[in-house]
Coordinates of N, CA and C in Angstrom, one line a residue:
M846 N 90.0 60.3 100.9 CA 91.0 61.3 101.6 C 90.6 62.5 101.8
Q847 N 90.7 63.2 102.9 CA 90.3 64.6 103.0 C 91.3 65.7 102.5
A848 N 90.7 66.6 101.5 CA 91.7 67.5 101.0 C 92.2 68.6 102.1
I849 N 93.4 68.9 102.0 CA 94.0 69.9 102.9 C 94.1 71.2 102.0
E850 N 93.5 72.1 102.8 CA 93.5 73.6 102.2 C 94.8 74.2 102.3
R851 N 95.2 74.7 101.1 CA 96.5 75.3 101.2 C 96.4 76.8 101.2
Y852 N 97.0 77.5 102.2 CA 96.8 79.0 102.3 C 98.0 79.7 101.4
T853 N 97.6 80.6 100.6 CA 98.6 81.2 99.9 C 98.4 82.7 100.2
E854 N 99.6 83.3 100.3 CA 99.6 84.8 100.7 C 99.4 85.7 99.6
P855 N 98.7 87.0 99.6 CA 98.5 87.7 98.5 C 99.8 88.5 98.2
L856 N 100.2 88.1 96.8 CA 101.6 88.6 96.5 C 101.5 89.4 95.2
D857 N 100.1 89.8 94.7 CA 100.0 90.5 93.6 C 100.7 91.9 93.6
W858 N 101.0 92.6 94.7 CA 101.5 93.9 94.8 C 103.0 93.7 94.6
I859 N 103.6 92.6 95.1 CA 105.1 92.4 95.0 C 105.1 92.0 93.5
T860 N 104.3 91.2 92.9 CA 104.5 90.9 91.4 C 104.5 92.1 90.6
I861 N 103.7 93.0 90.9 CA 103.6 94.4 90.2 C 104.9 95.1 90.4
I862 N 105.5 95.2 91.5 CA 106.8 95.8 91.8 C 107.9 95.0 90.9
F863 N 107.9 93.9 90.9 CA 108.9 93.1 90.0 C 108.7 93.3 88.5
I864 N 107.5 93.6 88.2 CA 107.3 93.9 86.8 C 107.6 95.3 86.4
I865 N 107.7 96.2 87.4 CA 108.1 97.5 87.4 C 109.5 97.5 87.2
C866 N 110.2 96.6 87.9 CA 111.7 96.5 87.9 C 112.2 96.0 86.6
F867 N 111.4 95.0 86.0 CA 111.8 94.3 84.8 C 111.6 95.5 83.7
I868 N 110.6 96.3 83.8 CA 110.4 97.4 82.8 C 111.6 98.3 82.8
L869 N 111.9 98.7 84.1 CA 113.0 99.7 84.3 C 114.3 99.2 83.6
I870 N 114.6 97.8 83.9 CA 115.8 97.2 83.4 C 115.8 97.3 81.7
V871 N 114.7 97.0 81.3 CA 114.5 96.8 79.7 C 114.8 98.4 79.2
L872 N 114.0 99.3 79.9 CA 114.3 100.7 79.6 C 115.7 101.2 79.6
V873 N 116.4 100.8 80.5 CA 117.8 101.2 80.7 C 118.6 100.5 79.6
R874 N 118.3 99.3 79.5 CA 119.1 98.5 78.4 C 118.9 99.2 77.0
N875 N 117.7 99.6 76.8 CA 117.4 100.3 75.3 C 117.8 101.7 75.3
L876 N 117.7 102.3 76.2 CA 118.0 103.8 76.2 C 119.6 104.1 76.3
Y877 N 120.3 103.2 77.1 CA 121.7 103.4 77.1 C 122.4 102.1 76.9
T878 N 122.3 101.6 75.7 CA 122.8 100.3 75.4 C 124.4 100.0 75.7
N879 N 125.0 101.0 75.2 CA 126.5 100.8 75.5 C 127.0 101.0 76.8
R880 N 126.2 101.9 77.4 CA 126.6 102.1 79.0 C 126.2 100.9 79.6
F881 N 125.2 100.3 79.4 CA 124.5 99.2 80.2 C 125.5 98.0 79.9
N882 N 126.0 97.7 78.7 CA 126.8 96.6 78.3 C 128.1 96.8 79.1
E883 N 128.8 98.0 79.2 CA 130.0 98.1 80.0 C 129.7 98.0 81.5
F884 N 128.5 98.4 82.0 CA 128.2 98.3 83.3 C 128.2 96.9 83.7
L885 N 127.7 95.9 82.9 CA 127.7 94.5 83.2 C 128.9 94.1 83.6
Y886 N 130.0 94.5 83.1 CA 131.4 93.9 83.4 C 132.2 94.7 84.4
I887 N 131.4 95.4 85.4 CA 132.0 96.3 86.1 C 133.0 95.5 87.2
L888 N 132.8 94.2 87.4 CA 133.6 93.5 88.3 C 135.0 93.0 87.6
T889 N 134.9 92.9 86.3 CA 136.1 92.4 85.5 C 136.7 93.4 84.8
S890 N 136.2 94.6 84.6 CA 136.9 95.6 83.7 C 136.6 97.0 84.6
N891 N 137.8 97.9 84.4 CA 137.6 99.2 85.0 C 137.1 100.2 83.9
K892 N 136.7 99.8 82.7 CA 136.3 100.8 81.7 C 135.0 101.6 82.1
F893 N 134.1 100.9 82.6 CA 132.8 101.8 82.9 C 133.3 102.8 84.0
M894 N 134.1 102.5 85.2 CA 134.3 103.3 86.2 C 135.3 104.4 85.8
L895 N 136.2 104.1 85.0 CA 137.2 105.2 84.7 C 136.6 106.2 83.7
F896 N 135.9 105.7 82.6 CA 135.3 106.7 81.8 C 134.0 107.3 82.2
K897 N 133.2 106.5 82.7 CA 131.9 107.1 83.0 C 131.9 107.9 84.4
G898 N 132.9 107.6 85.3 CA 133.2 108.3 86.4 C 133.6 109.6 86.3
K899 N 134.4 110.0 85.2 CA 134.9 111.2 84.8 C 133.8 112.3 84.7
E900 N 132.6 111.7 84.4 CA 131.4 112.6 84.2 C 130.9 113.3 85.4
N901 N 131.3 112.6 86.6 CA 130.9 113.2 87.9 C 129.4 113.4 88.0
N902 N 128.6 112.6 87.4 CA 127.1 112.8 87.3 C 126.4 111.6 87.8
A903 N 126.2 111.7 89.3 CA 125.4 110.7 89.9 C 124.0 110.5 89.5
F904 N 123.5 111.8 89.1 CA 122.1 111.9 88.7 C 121.8 111.7 87.2
H905 N 122.7 111.0 86.5 CA 122.5 110.8 85.1 C 121.2 109.9 85.0
G906 N 120.5 109.8 83.9 CA 119.2 109.0 83.8 C 119.7 107.5 84.0
F907 N 120.7 107.2 83.6 CA 121.1 105.7 83.8 C 121.1 105.3 85.0
N908 N 121.9 106.2 86.0 CA 122.0 106.0 87.4 C 120.5 106.0 88.1
I909 N 119.8 107.0 87.7 CA 118.5 107.1 88.3 C 117.6 105.9 88.2
L910 N 117.5 105.4 86.9 CA 116.7 104.2 86.6 C 117.2 103.1 87.4
L911 N 118.4 102.9 87.4 CA 118.9 101.7 88.0 C 118.9 101.9 89.6
F912 N 119.1 103.0 90.1 CA 118.7 103.2 91.5 C 117.2 102.7 92.0
S913 N 116.4 103.2 90.9 CA 114.9 102.9 91.2 C 114.7 101.3 91.2
V914 N 115.3 100.7 90.4 CA 115.3 99.2 90.6 C 116.0 98.8 91.7
N915 N 117.1 99.4 92.2 CA 117.8 99.0 93.4 C 116.8 99.3 94.7
A916 N 116.1 100.5 94.8 CA 115.4 100.8 95.9 C 114.2 99.7 95.9
L917 N 113.4 99.5 94.8 CA 112.3 98.7 94.8 C 112.5 97.3 95.2
S918 N 113.5 96.8 94.6 CA 113.9 95.4 94.7 C 114.5 95.0 96.1
I919 N 115.5 95.8 96.5 CA 116.2 95.7 97.8 C 115.1 95.9 99.1
S920 N 114.2 96.8 98.7 CA 113.1 96.9 99.8 C 112.2 95.8 99.8
V921 N 111.9 95.3 98.7 CA 111.0 93.8 98.8 C 112.0 92.8 99.6
L922 N 113.3 92.7 99.4 CA 114.0 91.7 99.9 C 114.0 92.1 101.6
I923 N 114.2 93.2 101.9 CA 114.2 93.6 103.4 C 112.8 93.4 104.0
F924 N 111.7 93.7 103.2 CA 110.3 93.3 103.8 C 110.3 91.9 104.0
W925 N 110.8 91.0 103.1 CA 110.5 89.6 103.2 C 111.2 89.2 104.3
F926 N 112.4 89.6 104.6 CA 113.2 89.2 105.9 C 112.3 89.6 107.1
Y927 N 111.9 90.9 106.9 CA 111.0 91.5 108.1 C 109.9 90.5 108.5
K928 N 109.3 90.2 107.4 CA 108.0 89.4 107.5 C 108.3 87.9 108.1
Y929 N 109.4 87.5 107.7 CA 109.9 86.0 108.1 C 110.0 86.1 109.6
Y930 N 110.6 87.2 110.2 CA 110.7 87.3 111.6 C 109.7 87.8 112.4
T931 N 109.0 88.7 112.0 CA 107.9 89.3 112.7 C 106.5 88.6 112.4
N932 N 106.1 88.2 111.2 CA 104.9 87.6 110.8 C 103.8 88.6 111.2
P933 N 104.0 89.6 110.4 CA 102.8 90.8 110.5 C 101.5 90.3 109.8
S934 N 100.5 91.1 110.1 CA 99.2 90.7 109.4 C 99.3 91.1 107.9
P935 N 98.8 90.1 107.2 CA 98.7 90.4 105.5 C 98.1 91.7 105.3
A936 N 97.2 92.2 105.8 CA 96.5 93.4 105.7 C 97.5 94.6 105.7
N937 N 98.7 94.4 106.6 CA 99.6 95.5 106.6 C 100.8 95.3 105.7
Y938 N 100.9 94.3 105.0 CA 102.1 94.1 104.0 C 102.6 95.4 103.2
L939 N 101.6 95.7 102.5 CA 102.0 96.9 101.4 C 102.3 98.1 102.3
F940 N 101.8 98.4 103.5 CA 102.0 99.6 104.4 C 103.4 99.5 104.9
I941 N 103.6 98.4 105.3 CA 105.1 97.9 105.8 C 106.1 98.2 104.8
Y942 N 105.9 97.6 103.5 CA 106.8 97.7 102.4 C 107.0 99.2 102.0
I943 N 106.1 100.0 101.9 CA 106.2 101.5 101.7 C 106.9 102.1 102.8
R944 N 106.7 101.9 103.9 CA 107.7 102.4 105.1 C 109.2 102.1 104.8
I945 N 109.3 100.7 104.5 CA 110.7 100.3 104.3 C 111.2 101.0 103.0
L946 N 110.6 101.1 102.0 CA 110.9 101.8 100.8 C 111.4 103.3 101.0
T947 N 110.5 103.9 101.8 CA 110.6 105.4 102.0 C 111.9 105.5 103.0
A948 N 112.1 104.6 103.9 CA 113.3 104.7 104.7 C 114.6 104.5 104.1
Y949 N 114.5 103.4 103.2 CA 115.7 103.2 102.5 C 116.2 104.2 101.6
V950 N 115.1 105.0 100.7 CA 115.6 106.0 99.9 C 115.9 107.1 100.7
C951 N 115.4 107.5 101.8 CA 115.6 108.7 102.5 C 117.1 108.5 103.0
F952 N 117.4 107.3 103.6 CA 118.6 107.1 104.2 C 119.9 107.2 103.1
I953 N 119.7 106.5 101.9 CA 120.7 106.7 100.8 C 120.9 108.1 100.5
L954 N 119.7 108.9 100.4 CA 119.8 110.3 99.7 C 120.3 111.3 100.9
L955 N 120.0 111.0 102.1 CA 120.5 111.9 103.3 C 121.9 111.7 103.3
K956 N 122.6 110.3 103.3 CA 123.9 110.0 103.4 C 124.6 110.6 102.3
F957 N 124.1 110.6 101.1 CA 124.6 111.2 99.9 C 124.7 112.7 100.2
G958 N 123.7 113.3 100.6 CA 123.7 114.8 100.8 C 124.7 115.3 101.8
V959 N 125.0 114.5 102.9 CA 125.9 114.8 103.9 C 127.3 114.8 103.4
E960 N 127.6 113.6 102.5 CA 128.9 113.4 102.1 C 129.1 114.6 101.0
K961 N 128.3 115.1 100.3 CA 128.3 116.3 99.3 C 128.7 117.5 100.0
I962 N 127.9 117.7 101.2 CA 128.3 118.8 102.0 C 129.7 118.8 102.6
I963 N 130.1 117.7 103.1 CA 131.4 117.7 103.7 C 132.5 117.8 102.6
S964 N 132.3 117.3 101.3 CA 133.2 117.5 100.3 C 133.3 119.0 99.9
N965 N 132.3 119.6 100.1 CA 132.2 121.1 99.7 C 132.8 121.9 100.7
I966 N 132.8 121.6 102.0 CA 133.5 122.2 103.1 C 135.0 122.0 103.0
F967 N 135.4 120.7 102.6 CA 136.9 120.5 102.5 C 137.4 120.7 101.2
N968 N 136.6 121.3 100.1 CA 137.0 121.5 98.9 C 137.5 120.3 98.1
I969 N 136.9 119.2 98.2 CA 137.4 118.0 97.6 C 136.2 117.4 96.8
D970 N 135.4 118.3 96.2 CA 134.2 118.0 95.5 C 134.5 116.9 94.3
K971 N 135.6 117.2 93.5 CA 135.9 116.3 92.4 C 136.2 115.0 92.9
V972 N 136.9 114.7 93.9 CA 137.3 113.3 94.3 C 135.9 112.6 94.9
I973 N 135.3 113.3 95.7 CA 134.1 112.8 96.3 C 133.0 112.5 95.3
D974 N 132.9 113.3 94.3 CA 131.8 113.2 93.3 C 132.1 111.7 92.5
I975 N 133.5 111.5 92.2 CA 133.9 110.3 91.4 C 133.7 109.1 92.4
Y976 N 134.0 109.3 93.7 CA 133.8 108.3 94.7 C 132.3 107.8 94.8
L977 N 131.4 108.9 94.9 CA 130.0 108.6 95.1 C 129.4 107.9 93.8
F978 N 129.8 108.5 92.7 CA 129.5 107.8 91.4 C 129.9 106.3 91.5
Q979 N 130.9 106.0 91.7 CA 131.6 104.7 91.8 C 130.8 103.8 92.8
K980 N 130.7 104.3 94.0 CA 130.0 103.6 95.1 C 128.5 103.3 94.8
L981 N 127.8 104.3 94.1 CA 126.4 104.1 93.7 C 126.4 103.1 92.4
S982 N 127.4 103.1 91.7 CA 127.4 102.0 90.6 C 127.4 100.8 91.2
Y983 N 128.3 100.5 92.1 CA 128.6 99.1 92.7 C 127.4 98.6 93.4
R984 N 126.7 99.6 94.0 CA 125.4 99.1 94.8 C 124.4 99.0 93.8
N985 N 124.2 99.6 92.8 CA 123.2 99.3 91.8 C 123.5 97.9 91.0
Y986 N 124.7 97.5 90.9 CA 125.3 96.3 90.4 C 124.8 95.2 91.3
I987 N 125.0 95.4 92.6 CA 124.8 94.2 93.7 C 123.4 94.2 93.6
A988 N 122.5 95.2 93.5 CA 121.0 95.1 93.6 C 120.5 94.2 92.4
L989 N 121.2 94.3 91.1 CA 120.8 93.4 90.1 C 121.1 92.0 90.3
L990 N 122.4 91.8 91.0 CA 122.8 90.4 91.3 C 121.7 89.8 92.3
V991 N 121.3 90.6 93.3 CA 120.5 90.0 94.2 C 119.0 89.8 93.7
F992 N 118.8 90.6 92.7 CA 117.3 90.7 92.3 C 116.8 89.1 92.0
P993 N 117.5 88.4 91.1 CA 116.9 86.9 90.9 C 116.8 86.2 92.3
I994 N 117.7 86.4 93.1 CA 117.9 85.7 94.4 C 116.5 85.9 95.2
T995 N 116.1 87.3 95.2 CA 114.9 87.7 95.7 C 113.6 87.1 95.0
L996 N 113.6 86.9 93.7 CA 112.6 86.2 93.1 C 112.5 84.8 93.5
L997 N 113.5 84.2 93.8 CA 113.4 82.7 94.0 C 113.0 82.5 95.4
L998 N 113.6 83.6 96.4 CA 113.0 83.4 97.8 C 111.4 83.6 97.9
I999 N 110.9 84.5 97.1 CA 109.5 84.8 97.3 C 108.7 83.8 96.7
Y1000 N 109.0 83.2 95.4 CA 108.2 82.5 94.6 C 108.5 81.0 94.6
T1001 N 109.7 80.6 95.0 CA 110.1 79.3 94.8 C 110.6 78.5 96.1
L1002 N 111.5 79.3 96.7 CA 112.2 78.5 97.9 C 111.6 79.0 99.3
N1003 N 111.8 78.1 100.2 CA 111.3 78.4 101.6 C 112.3 79.1 102.3
I1004 N 112.0 80.3 102.7 CA 112.9 81.1 103.5 C 113.4 80.5 104.7
S1005 N 114.5 80.6 105.2 CA 115.0 80.1 106.5 C 116.1 81.0 106.9
D1006 N 116.6 80.8 108.2 CA 117.8 81.6 108.9 C 118.9 81.5 107.9
L1007 N 119.1 80.3 107.6 CA 120.4 80.1 106.5 C 120.2 81.0 105.2
W1008 N 119.1 81.1 104.7 CA 119.0 82.2 103.5 C 119.0 83.6 104.0
V1009 N 118.5 83.9 105.0 CA 118.5 85.3 105.5 C 120.2 85.7 105.7
Y1010 N 120.8 84.9 106.5 CA 122.2 85.1 106.7 C 123.0 85.1 105.5
G1011 N 122.7 84.0 104.6 CA 123.6 83.9 103.5 C 123.5 85.0 102.5
V1012 N 122.1 85.5 102.4 CA 121.8 86.7 101.4 C 122.4 88.0 101.9
A1013 N 122.4 88.1 103.4 CA 122.7 89.4 104.0 C 124.2 89.4 104.0
G1014 N 125.0 88.3 104.2 CA 126.4 88.1 104.2 C 126.8 88.4 102.7
F1015 N 126.2 88.0 101.7 CA 126.8 88.0 100.3 C 126.6 89.7 100.0
I1016 N 125.5 90.2 100.5 CA 125.3 91.7 100.2 C 126.5 92.5 100.8
L1017 N 126.8 92.2 102.2 CA 127.7 92.8 102.9 C 129.2 92.6 102.5
L1018 N 129.3 91.4 102.0 CA 130.7 91.0 101.4 C 130.9 91.7 100.0
A1019 N 129.9 91.8 99.2 CA 129.9 92.5 97.9 C 130.2 94.0 98.1
N1020 N 129.5 94.8 99.0 CA 129.7 96.1 99.4 C 131.0 96.4 99.8
L1021 N 131.6 95.5 100.7 CA 132.9 95.8 101.1 C 134.0 95.6 100.1
T1022 N 133.7 94.6 99.2 CA 134.5 94.4 98.0 C 134.7 95.7 97.1
G1023 N 133.5 96.1 96.8 CA 133.3 97.4 96.1 C 134.0 98.5 96.6
I1024 N 133.8 98.8 98.0 CA 134.4 99.8 98.6 C 135.9 99.7 98.6
F1025 N 136.3 98.4 98.9 CA 137.9 98.1 98.8 C 138.4 98.5 97.4
N1026 N 137.7 98.1 96.4 CA 138.2 98.4 94.9 C 138.4 99.8 94.9
I1027 N 137.3 100.6 95.2 CA 137.3 102.0 95.2 C 138.6 102.8 95.9
F1028 N 138.7 102.3 97.1 CA 139.7 102.9 97.9 C 141.2 102.5 97.4
K1029 N 141.2 101.5 96.7 CA 142.4 101.0 96.2 C 142.9 102.0 95.1
Q1030 N 142.0 102.5 94.5 CA 142.4 103.8 93.4 C 142.8 105.0 94.0
Y1031 N 142.6 105.1 95.3 CA 143.1 106.4 96.0 C 144.1 106.1 97.1
Q1032 N 145.0 105.0 97.0 CA 145.9 104.8 98.0 C 146.8 105.9 98.4
K1033 N 147.3 106.6 97.4 CA 148.2 107.8 97.5 C 147.6 108.7 98.3
L1034 N 146.4 109.1 98.0 CA 145.5 110.2 98.6 C 145.2 109.9 100.1
I1035 N 144.8 108.4 100.4 CA 144.6 107.9 101.6 C 145.6 108.0 102.6
S1036 N 146.8 107.5 101.9 CA 148.1 107.5 102.8 C 148.5 108.8 103.3
A1037 N 148.2 110.0 102.5 CA 148.6 111.3 102.9 C 147.7 111.9 103.8
N1038 N 146.5 111.2 103.9 CA 145.5 111.9 104.7 C 144.8 110.7 105.5
W1039 N 145.6 109.9 106.1 CA 145.0 108.7 106.7 C 144.1 109.0 107.8
F1040 N 144.4 110.1 108.6 CA 143.6 110.4 109.8 C 142.1 110.8 109.3
Y1041 N 142.1 111.7 108.3 CA 140.7 112.2 107.8 C 140.1 111.0 107.3
F1042 N 140.8 110.0 106.5 CA 140.2 108.9 105.9 C 139.6 108.0 107.1
I1043 N 140.2 107.6 108.2 CA 139.7 106.8 109.3 C 138.4 107.6 109.9
L1044 N 138.5 109.0 109.9 CA 137.4 109.6 110.6 C 136.1 109.6 109.6
Y1045 N 136.5 109.7 108.3 CA 135.4 109.6 107.3 C 134.8 108.2 107.3
L1046 N 135.5 107.3 107.5 CA 135.2 105.8 107.5 C 134.1 105.5 108.7
C1047 N 134.6 106.0 109.8 CA 133.9 105.9 111.0 C 132.6 106.7 111.0
A1048 N 132.6 107.9 110.5 CA 131.5 108.8 110.6 C 130.4 108.5 109.6
L1049 N 131.0 108.2 108.4 CA 130.0 108.1 107.1 C 129.8 106.9 106.6
E1050 N 130.7 105.8 106.8 CA 130.5 104.4 106.4 C 130.1 103.4 107.4
I1051 N 130.4 103.7 108.5 CA 130.1 102.7 109.7 C 128.9 103.2 110.4
A1052 N 129.1 104.3 111.0 CA 128.2 104.9 112.1 C 126.7 104.8 111.6
P1053 N 126.6 105.3 110.2 CA 125.1 105.5 109.9 C 124.3 104.1 109.7
Y1054 N 125.1 103.1 109.4 CA 124.4 101.8 109.3 C 124.3 101.1 110.8
F1055 N 125.2 101.5 111.7 CA 125.2 101.0 113.0 C 123.8 101.7 113.8
I1056 N 123.7 103.1 113.5 CA 122.6 103.8 114.0 C 121.2 103.2 113.4
L1057 N 121.2 102.9 112.1 CA 120.0 102.4 111.5 C 119.7 101.0 112.1
Y1058 N 120.7 100.2 112.3 CA 120.7 98.9 113.0 C 119.8 99.0 114.3
K1059 N 120.4 99.9 115.0 CA 119.9 100.2 116.3 C 118.4 100.8 116.3
L1060 N 117.9 101.5 115.4 CA 116.8 102.0 115.1 C 115.7 100.8 114.9
I1061 N 116.4 100.0 113.9 CA 115.6 98.9 113.6 C 115.2 97.9 114.7
T1062 N 116.2 97.5 115.4 CA 116.2 96.7 116.6 C 115.4 97.1 117.6
V1063 N 115.5 98.5 117.9 CA 114.7 99.0 119.1 C 113.2 99.2 118.7
Y1064 N 112.9 99.7 117.5 CA 111.6 100.2 117.1 C 111.0 99.1 116.3

């Protein structure tokens, strides 16, 4: 019987990224033990959001480390989806990933900066600071939930359209749930300023992602 040669793609650099993510998670767990334990129950308890949100510090070391995990792992997932649909040359894998990572981080930071500028213009810094902290916390949490799924997709499962749409749908639903939970805390404020709320929602929560989608599909 003739042996069939099996082609395996070079995944060493992805493995290194995952190892870095694991190290960062362990670092967060050891440096901020109580904070991390409260963070793990973010979906079932408001303790983390209520008490840590009052600090108004999105650039706390805890948040920076978890955002690093978020950016590294989500960028791998986006790369894997991109690779599935475009089938680029293996020689370009790392370069494509770096571009995705750079675009992802720049997009998040630029959006964060615009929201901070607007909050300063309308003199609502305190409310927006808490909102940004809570939104960042939810998205870091979602990244941790998606992390093991990304591992399975790359090392175990065969990726398909069903997996792509399923994971993308889960991330979208989780983000919408997080935003809904945050907005629910500001019902009175939103009711009194519903026009500005709709304007904000369209300009800063919907339009940026629509523009990003158009850029991706066009280029």
